Short mmCIF file of C-alpha atoms in Angstrom, two decimals:
data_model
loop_
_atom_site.label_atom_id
_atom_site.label_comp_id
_atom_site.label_asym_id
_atom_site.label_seq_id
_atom_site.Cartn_x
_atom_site.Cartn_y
_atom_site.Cartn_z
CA UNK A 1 96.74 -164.92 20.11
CA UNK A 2 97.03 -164.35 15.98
CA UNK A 3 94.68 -161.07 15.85
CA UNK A 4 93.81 -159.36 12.20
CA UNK A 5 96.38 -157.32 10.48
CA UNK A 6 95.28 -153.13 11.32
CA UNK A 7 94.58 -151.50 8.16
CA UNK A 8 93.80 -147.88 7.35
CA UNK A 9 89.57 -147.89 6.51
CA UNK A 10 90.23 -147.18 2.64
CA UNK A 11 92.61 -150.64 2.65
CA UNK A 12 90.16 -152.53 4.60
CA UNK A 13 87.17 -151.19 2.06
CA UNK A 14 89.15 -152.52 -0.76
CA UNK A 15 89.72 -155.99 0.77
CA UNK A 16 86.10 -156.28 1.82
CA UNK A 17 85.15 -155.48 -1.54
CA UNK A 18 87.40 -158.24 -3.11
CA UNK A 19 86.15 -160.70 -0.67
CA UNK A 20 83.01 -159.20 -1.36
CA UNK A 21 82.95 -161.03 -5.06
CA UNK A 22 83.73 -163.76 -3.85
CA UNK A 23 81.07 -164.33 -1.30
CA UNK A 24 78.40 -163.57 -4.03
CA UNK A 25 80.00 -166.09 -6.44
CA UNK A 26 79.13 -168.89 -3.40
CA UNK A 27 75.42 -167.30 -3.13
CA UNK A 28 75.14 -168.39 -6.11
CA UNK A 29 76.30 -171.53 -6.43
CA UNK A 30 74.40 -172.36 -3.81
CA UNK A 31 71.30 -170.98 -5.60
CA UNK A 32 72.06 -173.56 -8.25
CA UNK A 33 73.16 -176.44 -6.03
CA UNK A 34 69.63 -175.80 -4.17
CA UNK A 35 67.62 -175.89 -7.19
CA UNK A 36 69.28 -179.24 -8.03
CA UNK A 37 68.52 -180.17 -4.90
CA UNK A 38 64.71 -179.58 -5.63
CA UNK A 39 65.18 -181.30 -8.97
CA UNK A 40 65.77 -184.74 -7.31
CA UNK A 41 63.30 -187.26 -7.76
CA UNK A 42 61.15 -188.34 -4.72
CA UNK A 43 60.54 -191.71 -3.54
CA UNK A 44 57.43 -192.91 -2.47
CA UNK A 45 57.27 -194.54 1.52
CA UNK A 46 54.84 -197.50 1.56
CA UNK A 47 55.89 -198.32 5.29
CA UNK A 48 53.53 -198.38 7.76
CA UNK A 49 55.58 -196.24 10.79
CA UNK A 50 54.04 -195.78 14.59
CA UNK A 51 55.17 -193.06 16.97
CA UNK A 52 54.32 -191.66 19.98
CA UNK A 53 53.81 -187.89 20.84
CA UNK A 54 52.01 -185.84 23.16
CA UNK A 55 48.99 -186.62 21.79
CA UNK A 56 49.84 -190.43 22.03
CA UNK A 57 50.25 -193.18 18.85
CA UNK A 58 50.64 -191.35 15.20
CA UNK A 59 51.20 -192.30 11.63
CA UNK A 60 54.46 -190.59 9.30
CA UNK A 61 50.96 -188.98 7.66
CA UNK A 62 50.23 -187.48 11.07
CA UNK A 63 53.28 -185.64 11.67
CA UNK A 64 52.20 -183.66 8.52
CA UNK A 65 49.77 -182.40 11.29
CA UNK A 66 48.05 -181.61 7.73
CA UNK A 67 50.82 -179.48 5.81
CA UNK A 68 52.19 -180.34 2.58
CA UNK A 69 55.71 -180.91 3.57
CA UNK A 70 57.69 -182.19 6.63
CA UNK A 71 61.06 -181.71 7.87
CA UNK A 72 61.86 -184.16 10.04
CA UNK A 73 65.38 -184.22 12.68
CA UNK A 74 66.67 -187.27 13.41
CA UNK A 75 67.07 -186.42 17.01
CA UNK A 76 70.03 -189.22 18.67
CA UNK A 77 68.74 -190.01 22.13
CA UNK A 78 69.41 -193.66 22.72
CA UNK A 79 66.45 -195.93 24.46
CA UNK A 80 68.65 -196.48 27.17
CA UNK A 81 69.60 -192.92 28.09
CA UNK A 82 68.25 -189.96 30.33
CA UNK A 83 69.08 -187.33 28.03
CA UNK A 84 69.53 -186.40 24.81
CA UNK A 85 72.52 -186.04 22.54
CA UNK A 86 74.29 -182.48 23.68
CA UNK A 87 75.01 -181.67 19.76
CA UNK A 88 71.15 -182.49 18.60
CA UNK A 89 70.45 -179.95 21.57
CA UNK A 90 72.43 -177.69 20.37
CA UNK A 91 70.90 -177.73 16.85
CA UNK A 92 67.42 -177.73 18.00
CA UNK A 93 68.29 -174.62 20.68
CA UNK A 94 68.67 -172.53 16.80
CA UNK A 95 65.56 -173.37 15.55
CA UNK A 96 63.50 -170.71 14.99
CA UNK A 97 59.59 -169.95 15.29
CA UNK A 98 57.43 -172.29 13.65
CA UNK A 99 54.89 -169.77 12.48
CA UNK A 100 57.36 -169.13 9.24
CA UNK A 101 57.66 -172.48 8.18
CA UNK A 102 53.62 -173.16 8.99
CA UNK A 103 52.91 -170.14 6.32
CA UNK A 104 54.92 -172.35 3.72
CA UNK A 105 52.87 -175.26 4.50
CA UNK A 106 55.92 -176.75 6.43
CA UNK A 107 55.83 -178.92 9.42
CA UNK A 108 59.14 -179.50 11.39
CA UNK A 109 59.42 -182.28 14.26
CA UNK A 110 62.17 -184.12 16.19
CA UNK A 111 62.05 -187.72 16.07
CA UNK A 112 64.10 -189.92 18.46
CA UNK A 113 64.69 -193.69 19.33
CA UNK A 114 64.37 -192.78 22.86
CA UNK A 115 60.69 -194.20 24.50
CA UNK A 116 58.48 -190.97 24.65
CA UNK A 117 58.42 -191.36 28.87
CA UNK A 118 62.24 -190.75 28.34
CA UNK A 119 61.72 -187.90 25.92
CA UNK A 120 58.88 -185.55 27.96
CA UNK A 121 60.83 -184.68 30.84
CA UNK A 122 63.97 -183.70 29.08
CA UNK A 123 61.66 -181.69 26.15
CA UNK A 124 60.32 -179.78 29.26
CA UNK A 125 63.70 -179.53 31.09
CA UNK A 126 65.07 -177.94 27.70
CA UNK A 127 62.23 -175.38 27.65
CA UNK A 128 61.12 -176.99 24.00
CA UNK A 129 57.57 -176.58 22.40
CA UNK A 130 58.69 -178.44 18.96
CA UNK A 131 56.56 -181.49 18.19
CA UNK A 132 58.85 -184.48 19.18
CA UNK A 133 58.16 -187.93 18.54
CA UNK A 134 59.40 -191.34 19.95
CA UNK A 135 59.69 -193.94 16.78
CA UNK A 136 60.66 -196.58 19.44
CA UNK A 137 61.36 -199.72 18.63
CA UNK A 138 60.94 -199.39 15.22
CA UNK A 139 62.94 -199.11 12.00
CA UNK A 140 62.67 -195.07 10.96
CA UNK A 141 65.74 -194.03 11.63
CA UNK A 142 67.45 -196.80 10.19
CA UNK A 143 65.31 -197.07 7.37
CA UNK A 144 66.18 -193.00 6.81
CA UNK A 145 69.99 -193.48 6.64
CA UNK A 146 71.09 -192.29 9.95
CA UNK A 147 71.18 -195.58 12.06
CA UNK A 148 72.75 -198.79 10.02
CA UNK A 149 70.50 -201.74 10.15
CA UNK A 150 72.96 -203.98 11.45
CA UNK A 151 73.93 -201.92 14.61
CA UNK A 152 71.75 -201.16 16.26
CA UNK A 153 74.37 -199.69 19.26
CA UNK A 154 75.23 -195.68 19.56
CA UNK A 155 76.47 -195.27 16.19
CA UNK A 156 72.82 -193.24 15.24
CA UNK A 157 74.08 -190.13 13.25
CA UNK A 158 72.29 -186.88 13.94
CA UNK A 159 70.04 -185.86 10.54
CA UNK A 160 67.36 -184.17 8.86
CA UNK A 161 64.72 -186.00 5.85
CA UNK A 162 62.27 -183.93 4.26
CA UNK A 163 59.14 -185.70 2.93
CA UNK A 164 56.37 -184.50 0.62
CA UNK A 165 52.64 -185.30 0.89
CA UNK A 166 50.52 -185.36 -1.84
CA UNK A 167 46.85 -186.68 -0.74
CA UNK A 168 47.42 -189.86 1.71
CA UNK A 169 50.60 -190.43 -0.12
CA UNK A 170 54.15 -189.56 1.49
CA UNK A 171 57.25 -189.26 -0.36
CA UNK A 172 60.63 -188.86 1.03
CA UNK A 173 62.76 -185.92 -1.11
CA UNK A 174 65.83 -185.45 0.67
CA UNK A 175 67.99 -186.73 3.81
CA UNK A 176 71.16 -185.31 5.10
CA UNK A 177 73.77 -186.23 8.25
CA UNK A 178 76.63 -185.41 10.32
CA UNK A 179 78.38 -181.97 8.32
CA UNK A 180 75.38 -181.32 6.34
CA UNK A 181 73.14 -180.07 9.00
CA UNK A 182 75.82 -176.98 9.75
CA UNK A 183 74.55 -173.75 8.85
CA UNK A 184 70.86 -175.03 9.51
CA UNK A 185 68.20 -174.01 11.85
CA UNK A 186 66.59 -170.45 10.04
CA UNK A 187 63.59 -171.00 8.57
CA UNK A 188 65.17 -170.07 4.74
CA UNK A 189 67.58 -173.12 5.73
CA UNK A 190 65.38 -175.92 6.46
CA UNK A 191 63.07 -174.52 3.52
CA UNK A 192 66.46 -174.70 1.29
CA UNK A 193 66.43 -178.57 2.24
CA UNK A 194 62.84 -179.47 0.62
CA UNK A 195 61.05 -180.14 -2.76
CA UNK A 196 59.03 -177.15 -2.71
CA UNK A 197 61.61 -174.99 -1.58
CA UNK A 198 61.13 -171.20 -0.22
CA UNK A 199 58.04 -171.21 -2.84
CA UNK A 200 58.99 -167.67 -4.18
CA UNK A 201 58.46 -167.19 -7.41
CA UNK A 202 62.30 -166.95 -8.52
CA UNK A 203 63.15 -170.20 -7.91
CA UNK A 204 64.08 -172.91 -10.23
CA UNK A 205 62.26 -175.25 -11.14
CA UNK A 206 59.60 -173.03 -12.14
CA UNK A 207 55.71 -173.79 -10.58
CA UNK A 208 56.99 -174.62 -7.31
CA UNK A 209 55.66 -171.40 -5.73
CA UNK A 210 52.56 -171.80 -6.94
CA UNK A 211 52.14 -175.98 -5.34
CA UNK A 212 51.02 -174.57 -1.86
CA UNK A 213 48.62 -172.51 -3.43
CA UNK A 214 49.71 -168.22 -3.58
CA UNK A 215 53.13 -167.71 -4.25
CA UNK A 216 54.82 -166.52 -1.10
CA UNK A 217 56.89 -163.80 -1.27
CA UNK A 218 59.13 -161.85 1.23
CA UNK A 219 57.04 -158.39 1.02
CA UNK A 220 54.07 -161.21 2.79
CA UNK A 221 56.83 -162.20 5.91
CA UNK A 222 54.73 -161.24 9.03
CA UNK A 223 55.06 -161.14 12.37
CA UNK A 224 55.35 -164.95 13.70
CA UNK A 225 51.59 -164.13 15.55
CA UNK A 226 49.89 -162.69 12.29
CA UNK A 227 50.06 -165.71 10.56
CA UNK A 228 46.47 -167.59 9.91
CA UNK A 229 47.92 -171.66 9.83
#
C-alpha cells in the first residue's frame, strides 16, 4: 500500500497552505460557474404529466406540494424490476433533512419508471420518507434527458431536473446525469443546482434572494424541527 510521505508539522503546514490556495481558487470558480448556472434561461413545460404517489394520481404542479421550486431525481428502477438501482440508493441514502430545503421554498422528490406497487415496499424496506413518485408509463424521464426516446430498455441514466413555478406555470431550469450528480446530496448542493439558488443575498444574479420572499441567510439556519413550512 502507497501511504503519504511523513513530514515534520512545520513542512506539512507549508504544503497545506499551498494546497490551501489552490482549493480557494476552485471555490470560486465554482461560485462563478453556479451563478452561470442560475443565469440560464428556463423553458416553459406545457405537458400534461400523471404520477402516482402515496397520496395516489398527481400533476408535475403537484409535486411542488406548493413551493416555488422542485428538485426532482430521476430515480432508475425499471417497470420490470423488484428493486431499485443500487447507485440511485446510494445517492438518495445522502440526502439530507428536508426541513432546509422546505425553508428555501424547495421541494425535492424521487421519480421512477417503476409502477408505484413496485416502488412502496422497497421505499419502506430502505427506511425512506422522501416523496417518491411512479411516472409509469409515461414519457418524463425521457422527455427530461435521462431515458432516450427510442429505447426504451435499461439504458435510463440516473439524474436530477430542477423546475421553477411561477403561478400554475412550470418551467424546467436545469437537468444533469451520470458524473454530474457526484458531490450532491447537502442541502447547499441541490440548492447550487436551481434558478433561485441558496437565496442569500451574495449571490449573483442579484434579486434572487429576495423571489421567495425574505432573504435567507445563514445566521436564520435552524434546527430541522424549528422551521414553520
Amino acid at each position: 500500500m502507497s501511504l503519504p510521505e511523513i513530514v515534520p508539522r512545520a513542512e506539512w503546514r507549508a504544503a497545506r497552505e499551498e494546497l490551501l490556495e489552490k482549493e480557494k481558487a476552485v471555490i470560486r470558480a465554482l461560485d462563478a460557474l453556479r451563478a452561470e448556472r442560475r443565469r440560464l434561461p428556463m423553458v416553459p413545460v406545457d405537458r400534461e404529466y400523471v404520477f402516482e404517489g402515496g397520496d395516489g394520481k398527481a400533476t408535475l404542479l403537484d409535486l411542488f406540494q406548493g413551493r416555488q421550486q422542485l428538485v426532482v431525481h430521476h430515480f432508475v428502477f425499471d417497470p420490470e424490476w423488484e428493486t431499485g438501482c443500487r447507485c440511485c440508493s446510494a445517492f438518495l441514502d445522502q440526502i439530507g433533512h428536508l426541513a432546509h430545503l422546505h425553508a428555501r421554498r424547495t421541494t425535492f422528490a424521487a421519480v421512477s419508471r417503476a409502477p408505484f406497487t413496485r416502488i412502496l415496499p422497497f421505499k419502506a424496506r430502505m427506511g425512506w420518507t422522501v416523496p417518491w413518485y411512479s411516472s409509469h408509463p409515461g414519457d418524463f424521464d425521457a422527455d427530461f434527458g435521462v431515458l432516450p426516446k427510442e429505447d426504451a430498455g435499461t439504458t435510463q441514466r440516473p439524474g436530477v431536473s430542477c423546475f421553477l413555478r411561477d403561478g400554475d406555470r412550470v418551467f424546467h431550469t436545469y437537468s444533469a446525469s451520470g458524473r454530474g450528480l457526484e458531490g450532491l446530496g447537502s442541502t447547499t448542493s441541490l440548492l447550487d443546482l436551481t434558478a433561485l439558488g441558496r437565496q442569500e443575498p451574495w449571490e449573483e444574479p442579484q434579486g434572487r434572494a429576495h423571489a421567495v420572499g425574505a432573504p435567507v441567510v445563514r445566521e436564520q439556519l435552524r434546527y430541522h424541527d424549528e422551521y414553520d413550512d
